[in-house]
mmCIF file of C-alpha atoms in Angstrom:
data_model
loop_
_atom_site.group_PDB
_atom_site.id
_atom_site.type_symbol
_atom_site.label_atom_id
_atom_site.label_comp_id
_atom_site.label_asym_id
_atom_site.label_seq_id
_atom_site.Cartn_x
_atom_site.Cartn_y
_atom_site.Cartn_z
ATOM 1 C CA MET X 1 48.923 31.173 68.001
ATOM 2 C CA ALA X 2 49.438 34.726 68.253
ATOM 3 C CA ASP X 3 52.691 34.793 65.986
ATOM 4 C CA GLN X 4 50.859 32.586 63.478
ATOM 5 C CA ALA X 5 47.424 35.129 63.567
ATOM 6 C CA SER X 6 49.640 37.913 63.389
ATOM 7 C CA VAL X 7 51.519 36.697 60.201
ATOM 8 C CA TYR X 8 47.839 36.030 58.557
ATOM 9 C CA VAL X 9 46.778 39.465 59.455
ATOM 10 C CA ALA X 10 50.221 40.839 57.984
ATOM 11 C CA MET X 11 49.674 38.839 54.648
ATOM 12 C CA ASN X 12 46.030 40.174 54.395
ATOM 13 C CA TRP X 13 46.766 43.797 55.013
ATOM 14 C CA LEU X 14 49.670 43.509 52.464
ATOM 15 C CA ALA X 15 47.174 41.921 49.999
ATOM 16 C CA VAL X 16 44.636 44.843 51.008
ATOM 17 C CA CYS X 17 47.797 47.759 50.221
ATOM 18 C CA CYS X 18 48.386 45.834 46.698
ATOM 19 C CA TYR X 19 44.475 46.188 45.765
ATOM 20 C CA VAL X 20 44.279 49.603 46.799
ATOM 21 C CA ALA X 21 47.203 50.608 44.725
ATOM 22 C CA ALA X 22 45.476 48.745 41.824
ATOM 23 C CA THR X 23 42.069 50.506 42.489
ATOM 24 C CA VAL X 24 43.694 53.979 42.283
ATOM 25 C CA LEU X 25 45.854 52.974 39.141
ATOM 26 C CA ASN X 26 43.004 51.544 37.357
ATOM 27 C CA ALA X 27 40.546 54.113 38.107
ATOM 28 C CA SER X 28 42.790 56.915 36.958
ATOM 29 C CA GLY X 29 43.599 54.841 34.095
ATOM 30 C CA ILE X 30 40.027 54.585 32.841
ATOM 31 C CA ILE X 31 38.855 58.342 34.158
ATOM 32 C CA PHE X 32 41.779 59.961 32.750
ATOM 33 C CA ARG X 33 41.805 57.652 29.752
ATOM 34 C CA LYS X 34 45.424 56.525 30.092
ATOM 35 C CA ALA X 35 45.529 53.022 28.806
ATOM 36 C CA VAL X 36 49.206 52.291 29.725
ATOM 37 C CA VAL X 37 48.319 53.269 33.672
ATOM 38 C CA GLU X 38 45.031 50.826 33.523
ATOM 39 C CA ARG X 39 47.375 47.952 32.112
ATOM 40 C CA ARG X 40 49.543 48.428 34.819
ATOM 41 C CA SER X 41 47.161 48.440 37.661
ATOM 42 C CA TYR X 42 47.193 44.747 37.002
ATOM 43 C CA TRP X 43 50.641 44.556 38.631
ATOM 44 C CA PRO X 44 49.878 45.443 41.871
ATOM 45 C CA LEU X 45 46.798 43.597 41.443
ATOM 46 C CA TRP X 46 48.312 40.560 40.480
ATOM 47 C CA LEU X 47 50.656 40.680 43.629
ATOM 48 C CA GLY X 48 47.637 41.244 45.964
ATOM 49 C CA LEU X 49 46.260 38.048 44.647
ATOM 50 C CA ALA X 50 49.385 36.300 45.203
ATOM 51 C CA LEU X 51 49.464 37.451 48.806
ATOM 52 C CA HIS X 52 45.832 36.689 49.215
ATOM 53 C CA SER X 53 46.103 33.172 48.029
ATOM 54 C CA ALA X 54 49.154 32.945 50.379
ATOM 55 C CA SER X 55 47.369 34.134 53.220
ATOM 56 C CA LEU X 56 44.424 31.430 52.772
ATOM 57 C CA VAL X 57 46.861 28.371 52.077
ATOM 58 C CA TYR X 58 48.936 29.205 55.324
ATOM 59 C CA TRP X 59 45.415 29.826 57.735
ATOM 60 C CA TRP X 60 44.431 26.399 56.173
ATOM 61 C CA ARG X 61 47.654 24.606 57.372
ATOM 62 C CA VAL X 62 47.185 26.480 60.797
ATOM 63 C CA VAL X 63 43.718 25.300 61.284
ATOM 64 C CA GLY X 64 43.359 22.178 59.490
ATOM 65 C CA HIS X 65 40.505 22.795 57.509
ATOM 66 C CA GLY X 66 39.050 24.808 54.490
ATOM 67 C CA PRO X 67 38.595 28.550 54.981
ATOM 68 C CA TYR X 68 34.563 28.468 55.467
ATOM 69 C CA MET X 69 33.791 28.409 59.258
ATOM 70 C CA ALA X 70 34.976 31.621 61.142
ATOM 71 C CA PRO X 71 33.973 35.030 59.581
ATOM 72 C CA SER X 72 37.909 35.941 58.655
ATOM 73 C CA GLU X 73 37.959 32.647 56.670
ATOM 74 C CA VAL X 74 34.485 33.194 54.856
ATOM 75 C CA LEU X 75 35.274 36.832 53.933
ATOM 76 C CA LEU X 76 38.877 36.139 52.722
ATOM 77 C CA SER X 77 37.560 32.972 50.743
ATOM 78 C CA ASP X 78 34.926 34.970 49.263
ATOM 79 C CA ALA X 79 36.940 38.007 48.241
ATOM 80 C CA TRP X 80 39.446 35.478 46.748
ATOM 81 C CA ILE X 81 36.806 33.481 44.800
ATOM 82 C CA ALA X 82 35.519 36.848 43.300
ATOM 83 C CA MET X 83 38.852 37.889 42.323
ATOM 84 C CA VAL X 84 39.978 34.754 40.359
ATOM 85 C CA LEU X 85 36.450 34.927 38.709
ATOM 86 C CA PHE X 86 37.055 38.500 37.470
ATOM 87 C CA LEU X 87 40.781 37.955 36.430
ATOM 88 C CA GLY X 88 40.109 34.904 34.605
ATOM 89 C CA PHE X 89 37.153 36.025 32.593
ATOM 90 C CA GLN X 90 38.743 39.409 31.969
ATOM 91 C CA ARG X 91 41.291 37.611 30.230
ATOM 92 C CA ALA X 92 38.823 35.709 28.112
ATOM 93 C CA PHE X 93 36.788 38.283 27.751
ATOM 94 C CA PRO X 94 38.622 41.743 27.708
ATOM 95 C CA ARG X 95 35.397 43.893 27.209
ATOM 96 C CA ILE X 96 34.276 43.427 31.237
ATOM 97 C CA ARG X 97 37.591 44.683 32.451
ATOM 98 C CA PRO X 98 36.055 47.951 33.357
ATOM 99 C CA ALA X 99 33.754 45.689 35.699
ATOM 100 C CA SER X 100 37.316 46.126 38.004
ATOM 101 C CA LEU X 101 36.067 49.613 39.125
ATOM 102 C CA ILE X 102 33.510 47.824 41.363
ATOM 103 C CA VAL X 103 35.144 44.140 41.828
ATOM 104 C CA VAL X 104 38.399 45.407 42.994
ATOM 105 C CA PRO X 105 37.352 47.563 45.675
ATOM 106 C CA LEU X 106 34.566 44.869 47.099
ATOM 107 C CA VAL X 107 37.420 42.869 47.202
ATOM 108 C CA PHE X 108 39.770 44.911 49.294
ATOM 109 C CA LEU X 109 37.006 46.056 51.498
ATOM 110 C CA MET X 110 36.110 42.298 52.339
ATOM 111 C CA VAL X 111 39.667 41.470 52.806
ATOM 112 C CA ALA X 112 40.453 44.546 55.567
ATOM 113 C CA LEU X 113 36.743 43.299 57.183
ATOM 114 C CA ALA X 114 38.190 40.009 57.266
ATOM 115 C CA ASN X 115 41.131 41.623 59.372
ATOM 116 C CA PHE X 116 38.690 42.927 61.987
ATOM 117 C CA TYR X 117 37.517 39.984 63.216
ATOM 118 C CA ASN X 118 39.385 37.381 65.210
ATOM 119 C CA PRO X 119 40.856 34.538 63.401
ATOM 120 C CA GLY X 120 40.967 32.000 66.287
ATOM 121 C CA ILE X 121 41.526 28.255 65.603
ATOM 122 C CA ARG X 122 38.162 26.295 65.783
ATOM 123 C CA SER X 123 37.710 22.426 65.386
ATOM 124 C CA LEU X 124 35.220 21.317 62.712
ATOM 125 C CA PRO X 125 31.889 19.466 64.203
ATOM 126 C CA PRO X 126 32.012 15.695 62.798
ATOM 127 C CA THR X 127 29.101 16.520 60.225
ATOM 128 C CA PHE X 128 31.443 19.604 59.145
ATOM 129 C CA SER X 129 34.006 16.832 57.644
ATOM 130 C CA SER X 130 31.900 15.677 54.658
ATOM 131 C CA ILE X 131 32.819 16.226 51.146
ATOM 132 C CA TRP X 132 29.269 17.638 50.365
ATOM 133 C CA LEU X 133 29.545 20.081 52.715
ATOM 134 C CA VAL X 134 32.785 21.431 50.725
ATOM 135 C CA LEU X 135 30.970 21.432 47.585
ATOM 136 C CA HIS X 136 28.089 23.146 48.886
ATOM 137 C CA ILE X 137 30.000 25.891 50.099
ATOM 138 C CA SER X 138 32.455 26.170 47.061
ATOM 139 C CA PHE X 139 29.495 26.199 44.553
ATOM 140 C CA TYR X 140 28.175 29.190 46.899
ATOM 141 C CA LYS X 141 31.460 30.906 46.858
ATOM 142 C CA ILE X 142 31.738 30.599 42.969
ATOM 143 C CA ALA X 143 27.928 32.075 43.111
ATOM 144 C CA LEU X 144 28.508 34.767 45.113
ATOM 145 C CA GLY X 145 31.626 35.717 42.818
ATOM 146 C CA ALA X 146 29.814 35.955 39.551
ATOM 147 C CA LEU X 147 27.108 37.977 41.170
ATOM 148 C CA ILE X 148 29.628 40.578 42.634
ATOM 149 C CA ILE X 149 30.542 40.994 38.919
ATOM 150 C CA ALA X 150 27.072 41.157 37.407
ATOM 151 C CA LEU X 151 26.429 43.706 40.416
ATOM 152 C CA ALA X 152 29.109 46.045 38.393
ATOM 153 C CA PHE X 153 27.325 45.912 35.380
ATOM 154 C CA SER X 154 24.338 46.764 36.764
ATOM 155 C CA ILE X 155 25.588 49.845 38.597
ATOM 156 C CA PHE X 156 27.360 50.588 35.684
ATOM 157 C CA TYR X 157 24.130 50.380 33.569
ATOM 158 C CA LEU X 158 22.117 53.018 36.088
ATOM 159 C CA LEU X 159 25.247 55.465 35.983
ATOM 160 C CA LYS X 160 25.317 55.427 32.253
ATOM 161 C CA ALA X 161 21.847 55.552 31.467
ATOM 162 C CA ARG X 162 21.431 58.925 33.310
ATOM 163 C CA PRO X 163 20.677 61.926 31.032
ATOM 164 C CA THR X 164 24.271 63.454 31.573
ATOM 165 C CA PRO X 165 26.838 60.573 32.357
ATOM 166 C CA PRO X 166 30.154 61.653 33.348
ATOM 167 C CA ASP X 167 32.538 61.556 30.258
ATOM 168 C CA TRP X 168 34.642 58.729 31.675
ATOM 169 C CA LEU X 169 31.603 56.631 31.653
ATOM 170 C CA LYS X 170 31.770 56.801 27.394
ATOM 171 C CA ARG X 171 34.600 54.182 27.716
ATOM 172 C CA LEU X 172 32.286 51.666 29.059
ATOM 173 C CA PRO X 173 30.161 49.026 26.953
ATOM 174 C CA ASP X 174 27.142 50.636 25.535
ATOM 175 C CA LEU X 175 23.943 49.868 27.847
ATOM 176 C CA GLU X 176 22.828 46.583 25.865
ATOM 177 C CA ASP X 177 26.266 45.199 26.157
ATOM 178 C CA LEU X 178 26.324 46.216 30.164
ATOM 179 C CA ASP X 179 22.644 44.836 30.691
ATOM 180 C CA LEU X 180 23.940 41.659 28.570
ATOM 181 C CA HIS X 181 26.968 41.253 31.129
ATOM 182 C CA ALA X 182 24.788 41.388 34.017
ATOM 183 C CA TYR X 183 22.095 38.721 32.716
ATOM 184 C CA ARG X 184 25.015 36.612 31.935
ATOM 185 C CA PHE X 185 26.790 36.705 34.904
ATOM 186 C CA ALA X 186 23.507 36.696 37.193
ATOM 187 C CA GLY X 187 22.648 33.360 35.130
ATOM 188 C CA PHE X 188 26.337 32.026 35.997
ATOM 189 C CA GLY X 189 25.797 32.686 39.675
ATOM 190 C CA PHE X 190 21.990 31.549 39.408
ATOM 191 C CA ILE X 191 23.312 27.858 38.288
ATOM 192 C CA PHE X 192 26.225 27.470 40.765
ATOM 193 C CA TRP X 193 23.456 28.906 43.625
ATOM 194 C CA ALA X 194 21.339 26.049 43.038
ATOM 195 C CA ILE X 195 23.972 23.653 42.621
ATOM 196 C CA GLY X 196 25.257 24.832 45.891
ATOM 197 C CA MET X 197 21.733 24.419 47.580
ATOM 198 C CA LEU X 198 21.764 20.542 45.926
ATOM 199 C CA ALA X 199 24.765 19.774 47.310
ATOM 200 C CA GLY X 200 23.797 21.108 50.635
ATOM 201 C CA SER X 201 20.625 19.153 50.678
ATOM 202 C CA ILE X 202 22.849 15.804 49.890
ATOM 203 C CA TRP X 203 25.000 16.843 53.052
ATOM 204 C CA ALA X 204 22.169 17.469 55.313
ATOM 205 C CA TYR X 205 20.706 14.154 54.291
ATOM 206 C CA ARG X 206 23.839 12.269 55.048
ATOM 207 C CA SER X 207 24.268 14.122 58.151
ATOM 208 C CA TRP X 208 20.900 14.460 59.827
ATOM 209 C CA GLY X 209 19.124 12.290 57.840
ATOM 210 C CA ARG X 210 16.557 14.748 56.054
ATOM 211 C CA TYR X 211 17.309 17.037 52.802
ATOM 212 C CA TRP X 212 15.560 20.372 53.931
ATOM 213 C CA GLY X 213 14.712 21.900 57.350
ATOM 214 C CA TRP X 214 13.520 25.296 56.648
ATOM 215 C CA ASP X 215 16.031 26.774 59.124
ATOM 216 C CA PRO X 216 17.052 30.633 58.554
ATOM 217 C CA VAL X 217 19.885 29.949 56.428
ATOM 218 C CA GLU X 218 17.982 27.485 54.249
ATOM 219 C CA THR X 219 14.933 29.825 53.688
ATOM 220 C CA TRP X 220 17.043 32.935 52.886
ATOM 221 C CA SER X 221 19.211 30.677 50.264
ATOM 222 C CA LEU X 222 16.121 29.437 48.635
ATOM 223 C CA MET X 223 14.426 33.152 48.675
ATOM 224 C CA THR X 224 17.600 34.355 47.043
ATOM 225 C CA TRP X 225 17.389 31.912 44.558
ATOM 226 C CA LEU X 226 13.840 32.520 43.558
ATOM 227 C CA ILE X 227 14.676 36.173 43.245
ATOM 228 C CA PHE X 228 17.543 35.890 40.733
ATOM 229 C CA GLY X 229 15.146 33.489 39.091
ATOM 230 C CA THR X 230 12.545 35.648 38.671
ATOM 231 C CA TYR X 231 15.011 38.414 37.315
ATOM 232 C CA LEU X 232 16.016 36.064 34.855
ATOM 233 C CA HIS X 233 12.862 35.119 33.847
ATOM 234 C CA LEU X 234 11.433 38.765 33.370
ATOM 235 C CA ARG X 235 14.847 39.658 31.701
ATOM 236 C CA ARG X 236 14.463 36.579 29.147
ATOM 237 C CA PHE X 237 10.692 36.589 28.739
ATOM 238 C CA PHE X 238 8.885 39.755 29.301
ATOM 239 C CA ARG X 239 11.875 42.008 28.127
ATOM 240 C CA MET X 240 12.062 43.863 31.408
ATOM 241 C CA SER X 241 13.742 47.184 30.712
ATOM 242 C CA GLY X 242 17.334 47.618 31.510
ATOM 243 C CA ARG X 243 16.915 49.955 34.251
ATOM 244 C CA MET X 244 14.335 47.986 35.908
ATOM 245 C CA ALA X 245 16.628 44.632 35.358
ATOM 246 C CA ALA X 246 19.342 46.552 37.224
ATOM 247 C CA TRP X 247 17.488 47.512 39.976
ATOM 248 C CA PHE X 248 15.828 44.281 40.328
ATOM 249 C CA PHE X 249 19.078 42.453 40.288
ATOM 250 C CA ILE X 250 20.734 44.890 43.039
ATOM 251 C CA PHE X 251 17.859 44.054 45.027
ATOM 252 C CA GLY X 252 18.271 40.456 44.658
ATOM 253 C CA PHE X 253 22.218 40.989 45.409
ATOM 254 C CA ALA X 254 20.999 42.675 48.916
ATOM 255 C CA VAL X 255 19.286 39.267 49.712
ATOM 256 C CA ALA X 256 22.316 37.275 48.769
ATOM 257 C CA VAL X 257 24.353 39.161 50.877
ATOM 258 C CA VAL X 258 22.045 38.435 53.858
ATOM 259 C CA ALA X 259 21.734 34.896 53.024
ATOM 260 C CA GLN X 260 25.289 34.500 52.753
ATOM 261 C CA PHE X 261 26.689 36.549 55.908
ATOM 262 C CA ALA X 262 23.487 37.580 58.212
ATOM 263 C CA SER X 263 21.069 34.729 58.260
ATOM 264 C CA SER X 264 23.200 32.289 60.546
ATOM 265 C CA HIS X 265 22.429 34.555 63.318
ATOM 266 C CA MET X 266 18.748 34.445 62.921
ATOM 267 C CA GLY X 267 18.065 31.511 64.656
ATOM 268 C CA THR X 268 19.414 28.152 65.994
ATOM 269 C CA SER X 269 20.014 26.032 63.441
ATOM 270 C CA ILE X 270 22.458 23.138 61.456
ATOM 271 C CA HIS X 271 24.303 26.211 60.351
ATOM 272 C CA SER X 272 24.789 28.102 63.765
ATOM 273 C CA GLU X 273 28.875 27.276 63.583
ATOM 274 C CA TYR X 274 28.578 28.862 60.494
ATOM 275 C CA PHE X 275 30.466 32.855 60.330
ATOM 276 C CA GLN X 276 30.020 33.029 64.084
#
């Protein structure tokens, strides 16, 4: 077991090194207007993703279940989904590439943090073997990945909206586009968060005979969904200003982080095995 954990951790650190190299090259290319350097930053980025993927698959084979129980597994898989979503969307929509300045550092920080947790091998309770649990967790991970991209555009909006923004920010899309990108990715995350809650309710009913129990994780998850629903509603129908929308989204993202990573520590519930 110790040797297997060492291999797993080593692959994660190699992925972190690649992501850090990609961050440095990417930031240098954007800030100093070196298009060639910016393009080449994707070489270590793809290598890091390959190592990241290999680590996930390797540990999945070792523990015999998906990466959704221990903190190390959760952080690593959340980071992987965020990176895959970003790389997929940026190939289809090149104008979102500047989000890499936020997304890639967040990803390598999540992978690095995962390495400070003891990976361990934990057996799943019988109720955690349901396909509905897998769908429940997968949709939440996709939602979080989309919200991370939206977070990048919200931060960029606030930076660029200052009276005297740095010159490198001029290479970013204009304020209207930044606001629109944040809104669209927030909507994407909102939809998948809702589907995740629905799948979780079906899992709970099949496992315990009830759809909803108001435990801390469920309550925080619902709060998060309502906050993002309010954000989308105000942004769409009440023309909330871009600056206020950006701050509102950042607040909602902070609540989402609590819902995903801290709420399971707030009391005993059916989620007590998660992120422990």
